Tab-separated table of C-alpha atoms in Angstrom:
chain	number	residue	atom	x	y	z
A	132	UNK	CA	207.214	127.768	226.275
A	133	UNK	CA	209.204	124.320	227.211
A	134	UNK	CA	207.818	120.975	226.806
A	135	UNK	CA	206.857	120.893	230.817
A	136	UNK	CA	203.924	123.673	229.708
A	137	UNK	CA	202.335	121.284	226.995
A	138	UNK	CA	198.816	120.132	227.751
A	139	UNK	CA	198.423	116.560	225.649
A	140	UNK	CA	194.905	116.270	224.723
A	141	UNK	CA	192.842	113.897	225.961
A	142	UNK	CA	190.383	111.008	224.619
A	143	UNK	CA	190.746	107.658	222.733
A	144	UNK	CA	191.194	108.824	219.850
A	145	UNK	CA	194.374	111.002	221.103
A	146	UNK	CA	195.646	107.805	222.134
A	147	UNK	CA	195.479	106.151	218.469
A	148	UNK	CA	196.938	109.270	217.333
A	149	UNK	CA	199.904	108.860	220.180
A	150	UNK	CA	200.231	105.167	220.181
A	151	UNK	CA	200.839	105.069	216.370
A	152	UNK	CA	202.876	107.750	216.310
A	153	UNK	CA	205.208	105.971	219.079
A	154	UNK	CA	205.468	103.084	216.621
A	155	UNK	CA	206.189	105.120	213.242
A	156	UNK	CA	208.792	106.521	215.177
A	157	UNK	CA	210.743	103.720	215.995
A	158	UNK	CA	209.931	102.090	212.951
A	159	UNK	CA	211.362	104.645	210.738
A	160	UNK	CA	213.245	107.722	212.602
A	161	UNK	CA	212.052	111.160	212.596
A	162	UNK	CA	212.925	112.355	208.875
A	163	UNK	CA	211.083	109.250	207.233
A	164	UNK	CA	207.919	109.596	209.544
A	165	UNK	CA	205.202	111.198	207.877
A	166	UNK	CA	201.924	112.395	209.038
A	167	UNK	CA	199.780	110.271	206.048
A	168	UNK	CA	201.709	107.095	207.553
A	169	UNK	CA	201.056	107.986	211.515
A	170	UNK	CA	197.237	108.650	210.531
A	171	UNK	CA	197.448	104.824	208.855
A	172	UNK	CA	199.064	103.423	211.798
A	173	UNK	CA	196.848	104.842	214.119
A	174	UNK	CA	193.742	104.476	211.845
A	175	UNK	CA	192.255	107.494	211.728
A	176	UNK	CA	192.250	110.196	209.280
A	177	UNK	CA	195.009	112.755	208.899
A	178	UNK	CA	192.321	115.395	209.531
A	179	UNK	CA	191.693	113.882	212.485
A	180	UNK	CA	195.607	114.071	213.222
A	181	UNK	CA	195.856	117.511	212.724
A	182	UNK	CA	193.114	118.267	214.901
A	183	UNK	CA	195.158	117.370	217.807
A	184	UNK	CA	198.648	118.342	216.360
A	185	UNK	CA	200.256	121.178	214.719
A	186	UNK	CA	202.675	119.396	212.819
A	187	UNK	CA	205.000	116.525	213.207
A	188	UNK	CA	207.340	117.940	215.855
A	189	UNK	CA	204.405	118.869	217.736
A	190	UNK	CA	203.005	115.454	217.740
A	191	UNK	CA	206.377	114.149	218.046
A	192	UNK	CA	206.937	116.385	221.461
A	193	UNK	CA	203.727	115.537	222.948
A	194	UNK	CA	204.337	111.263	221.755
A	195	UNK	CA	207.862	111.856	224.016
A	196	UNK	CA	206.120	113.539	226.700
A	197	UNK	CA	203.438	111.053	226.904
A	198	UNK	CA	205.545	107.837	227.414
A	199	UNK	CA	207.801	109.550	229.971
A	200	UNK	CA	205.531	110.903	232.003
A	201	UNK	CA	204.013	106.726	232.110
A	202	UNK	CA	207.637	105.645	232.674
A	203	UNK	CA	208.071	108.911	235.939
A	204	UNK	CA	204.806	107.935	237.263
A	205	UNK	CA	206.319	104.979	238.301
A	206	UNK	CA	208.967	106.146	240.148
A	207	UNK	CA	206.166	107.829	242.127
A	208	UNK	CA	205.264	104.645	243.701
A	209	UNK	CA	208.892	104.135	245.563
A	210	UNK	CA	208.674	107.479	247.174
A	211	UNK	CA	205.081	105.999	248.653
A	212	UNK	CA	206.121	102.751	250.167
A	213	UNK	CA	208.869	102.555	252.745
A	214	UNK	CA	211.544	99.658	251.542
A	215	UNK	CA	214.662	99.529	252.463
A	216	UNK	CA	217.031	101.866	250.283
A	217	UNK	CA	218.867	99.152	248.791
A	218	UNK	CA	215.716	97.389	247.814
A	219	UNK	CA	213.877	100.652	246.588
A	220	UNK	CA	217.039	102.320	244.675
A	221	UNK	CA	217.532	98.362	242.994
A	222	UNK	CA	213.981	98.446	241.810
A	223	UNK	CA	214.286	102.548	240.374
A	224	UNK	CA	217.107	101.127	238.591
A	225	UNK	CA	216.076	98.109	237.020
A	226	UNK	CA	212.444	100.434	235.836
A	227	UNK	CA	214.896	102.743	234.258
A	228	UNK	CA	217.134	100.062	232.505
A	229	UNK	CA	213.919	98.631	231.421
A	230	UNK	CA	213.230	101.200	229.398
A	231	UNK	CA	216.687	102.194	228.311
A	232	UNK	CA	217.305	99.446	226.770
A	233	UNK	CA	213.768	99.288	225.521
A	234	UNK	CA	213.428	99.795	221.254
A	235	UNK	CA	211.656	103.084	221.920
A	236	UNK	CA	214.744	104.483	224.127
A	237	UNK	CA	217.066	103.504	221.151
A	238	UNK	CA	215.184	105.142	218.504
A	239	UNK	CA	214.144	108.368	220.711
A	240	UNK	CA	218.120	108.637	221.600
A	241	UNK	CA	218.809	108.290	217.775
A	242	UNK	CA	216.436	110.758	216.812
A	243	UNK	CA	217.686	113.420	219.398
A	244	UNK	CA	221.413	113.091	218.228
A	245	UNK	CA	220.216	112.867	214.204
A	246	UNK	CA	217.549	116.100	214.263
A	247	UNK	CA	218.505	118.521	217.292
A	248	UNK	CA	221.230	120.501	215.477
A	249	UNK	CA	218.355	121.722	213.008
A	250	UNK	CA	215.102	121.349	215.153
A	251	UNK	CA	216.833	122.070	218.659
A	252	UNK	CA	213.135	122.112	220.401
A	253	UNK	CA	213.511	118.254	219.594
A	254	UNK	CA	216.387	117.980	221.928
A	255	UNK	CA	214.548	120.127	224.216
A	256	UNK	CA	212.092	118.045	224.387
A	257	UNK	CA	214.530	115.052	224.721
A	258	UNK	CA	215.871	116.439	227.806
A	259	UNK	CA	213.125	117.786	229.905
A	260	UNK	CA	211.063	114.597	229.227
A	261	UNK	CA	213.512	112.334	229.747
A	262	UNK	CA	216.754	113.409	232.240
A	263	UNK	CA	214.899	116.358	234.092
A	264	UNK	CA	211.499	114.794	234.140
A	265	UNK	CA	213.518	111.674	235.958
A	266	UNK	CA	215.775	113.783	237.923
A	267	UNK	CA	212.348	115.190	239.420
A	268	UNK	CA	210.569	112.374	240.120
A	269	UNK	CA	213.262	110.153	241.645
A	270	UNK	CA	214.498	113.782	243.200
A	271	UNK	CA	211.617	112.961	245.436
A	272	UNK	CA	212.015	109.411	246.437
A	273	UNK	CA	215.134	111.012	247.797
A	274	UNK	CA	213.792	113.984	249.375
A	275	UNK	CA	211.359	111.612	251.575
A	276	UNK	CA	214.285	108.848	252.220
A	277	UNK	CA	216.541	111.950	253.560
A	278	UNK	CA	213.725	113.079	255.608
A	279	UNK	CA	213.191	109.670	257.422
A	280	UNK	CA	216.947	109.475	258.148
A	281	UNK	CA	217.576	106.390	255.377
A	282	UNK	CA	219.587	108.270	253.184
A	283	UNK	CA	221.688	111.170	253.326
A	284	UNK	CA	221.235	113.261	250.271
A	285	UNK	CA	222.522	116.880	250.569
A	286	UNK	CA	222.202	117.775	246.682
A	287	UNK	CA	219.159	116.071	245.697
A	288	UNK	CA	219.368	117.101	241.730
A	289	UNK	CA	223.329	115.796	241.772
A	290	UNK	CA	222.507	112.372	243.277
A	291	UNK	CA	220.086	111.186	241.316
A	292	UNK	CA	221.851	111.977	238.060
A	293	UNK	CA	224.982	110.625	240.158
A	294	UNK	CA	222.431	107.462	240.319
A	295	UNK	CA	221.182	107.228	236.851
A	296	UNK	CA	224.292	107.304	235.058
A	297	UNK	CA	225.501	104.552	237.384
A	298	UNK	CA	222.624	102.512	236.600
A	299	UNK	CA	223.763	103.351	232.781
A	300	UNK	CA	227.501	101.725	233.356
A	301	UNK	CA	228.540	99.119	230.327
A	302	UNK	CA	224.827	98.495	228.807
A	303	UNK	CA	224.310	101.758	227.004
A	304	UNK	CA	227.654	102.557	225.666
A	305	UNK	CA	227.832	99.061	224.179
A	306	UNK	CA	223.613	99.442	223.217
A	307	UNK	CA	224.159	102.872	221.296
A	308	UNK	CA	227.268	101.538	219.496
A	309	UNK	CA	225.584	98.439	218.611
A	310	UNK	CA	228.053	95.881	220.043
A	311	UNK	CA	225.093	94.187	222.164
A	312	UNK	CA	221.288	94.152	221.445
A	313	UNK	CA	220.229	92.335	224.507
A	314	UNK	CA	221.707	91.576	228.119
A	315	UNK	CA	221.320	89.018	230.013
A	316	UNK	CA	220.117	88.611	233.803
A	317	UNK	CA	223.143	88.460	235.384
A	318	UNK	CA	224.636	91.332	233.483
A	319	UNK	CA	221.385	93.463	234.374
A	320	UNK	CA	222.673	92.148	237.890
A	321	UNK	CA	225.643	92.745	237.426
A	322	UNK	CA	225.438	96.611	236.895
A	323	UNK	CA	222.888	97.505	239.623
A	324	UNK	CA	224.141	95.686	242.168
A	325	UNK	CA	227.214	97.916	241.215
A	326	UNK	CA	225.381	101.232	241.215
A	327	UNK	CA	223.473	100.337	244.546
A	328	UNK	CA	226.365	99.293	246.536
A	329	UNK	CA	228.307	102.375	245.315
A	330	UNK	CA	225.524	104.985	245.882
A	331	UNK	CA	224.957	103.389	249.077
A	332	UNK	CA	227.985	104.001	250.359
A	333	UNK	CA	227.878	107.885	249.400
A	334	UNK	CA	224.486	108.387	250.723
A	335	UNK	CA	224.216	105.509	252.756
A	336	UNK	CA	223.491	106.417	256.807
């Protein structure tokens, strides 16, 4: 089974369970988290944890899951509105940097490199909720923009990872070194208007 067949539960108290387990994550790593502190973040019992979840990589896959499928759902919208492709592949790219350079993306990249080589589901789960689940939904926004005759796209899967490491250019090398925590404006700019005008001119009609 791969992470695309897990059904997250449902309800409010799901969400405790999910939400606190998103911020023991990042607080501490995947090692250090333990299900007694996730159950105090999320205030609930632990019981009431592992009602939902296995254990912690199964709470940890379906935590992953959860906030990517919110981050894909809004790459959703571009494929529904008909902007021009500069405008729409500017906005998919400043969503995306949003959340790469987001706390979360840090700690979930950190976590991926630190625990795959002995939990490799982990880095399973790493990939197909983050790089295919992206590839997917932005796969569309270019299916429908090559179908209206705004874009060219003959190998939908290659261009949109063509687009997303583009969009990736300077900020995360220097992010997952640690030689800048925060980036301005004009360097956020700076890098799409780079990855636009270049993808543009591949794909561009």
């Amino acid at each position: 089974m791969t992470t695309a067949d897990i059904t997250i539960p449902q309800g409010r108290k799901v969400k405790q369970v999910l939400d606190g387990a998103r911020n023991v994550f990042v607080a501490h790593g995947y090692e250090r988290a333990s299900m007694d502190e996730i159950a105090r973040a999320a205030c609930v019992s632990k019981a009431t944890v592992y009602s939902y979840f296995a254990d912690k990589r199964d709470l940890f896959t379906a935590m992953y899951r959860a906030e990517m499928l919110r981050l894909a759902d809004s790459a959703v919208e571009l494929a529904d509105t008909h902007l021009a492709p500069q405008q729409a592949l500017h906005e998919a790219g400043r969503r995306m940097l949003e959340y790469l350079t987001s706390d979360f993306a840090l700690a979930m990249y950190r976590i991926c490199v630190a625990e795959t080589p002995r939990f490799p589901e982990i880095g399973l789960a790493f990939y197909e909720g983050g790089p295919e689940l992206g590839r997917a939904r932005f796969g569309d926004y270019l299916r429908e923009a090559d179908a209206r005759g705004v874009l060219r796209v003959d190998d939908i899967d290659l261009a949109a990872d063509q687009f997303f490491q583009l969009c990736q250019t300077t900020i995360c090398d220097r992010m997952i070194c640690g030689v800048q925590h925060s980036f301005s404006a004009d360097e956020i700019a700076r890098v799409l208007d780079g990855a636009v005008t270049t993808f543009m001119a591949r794909y561009g009609v």
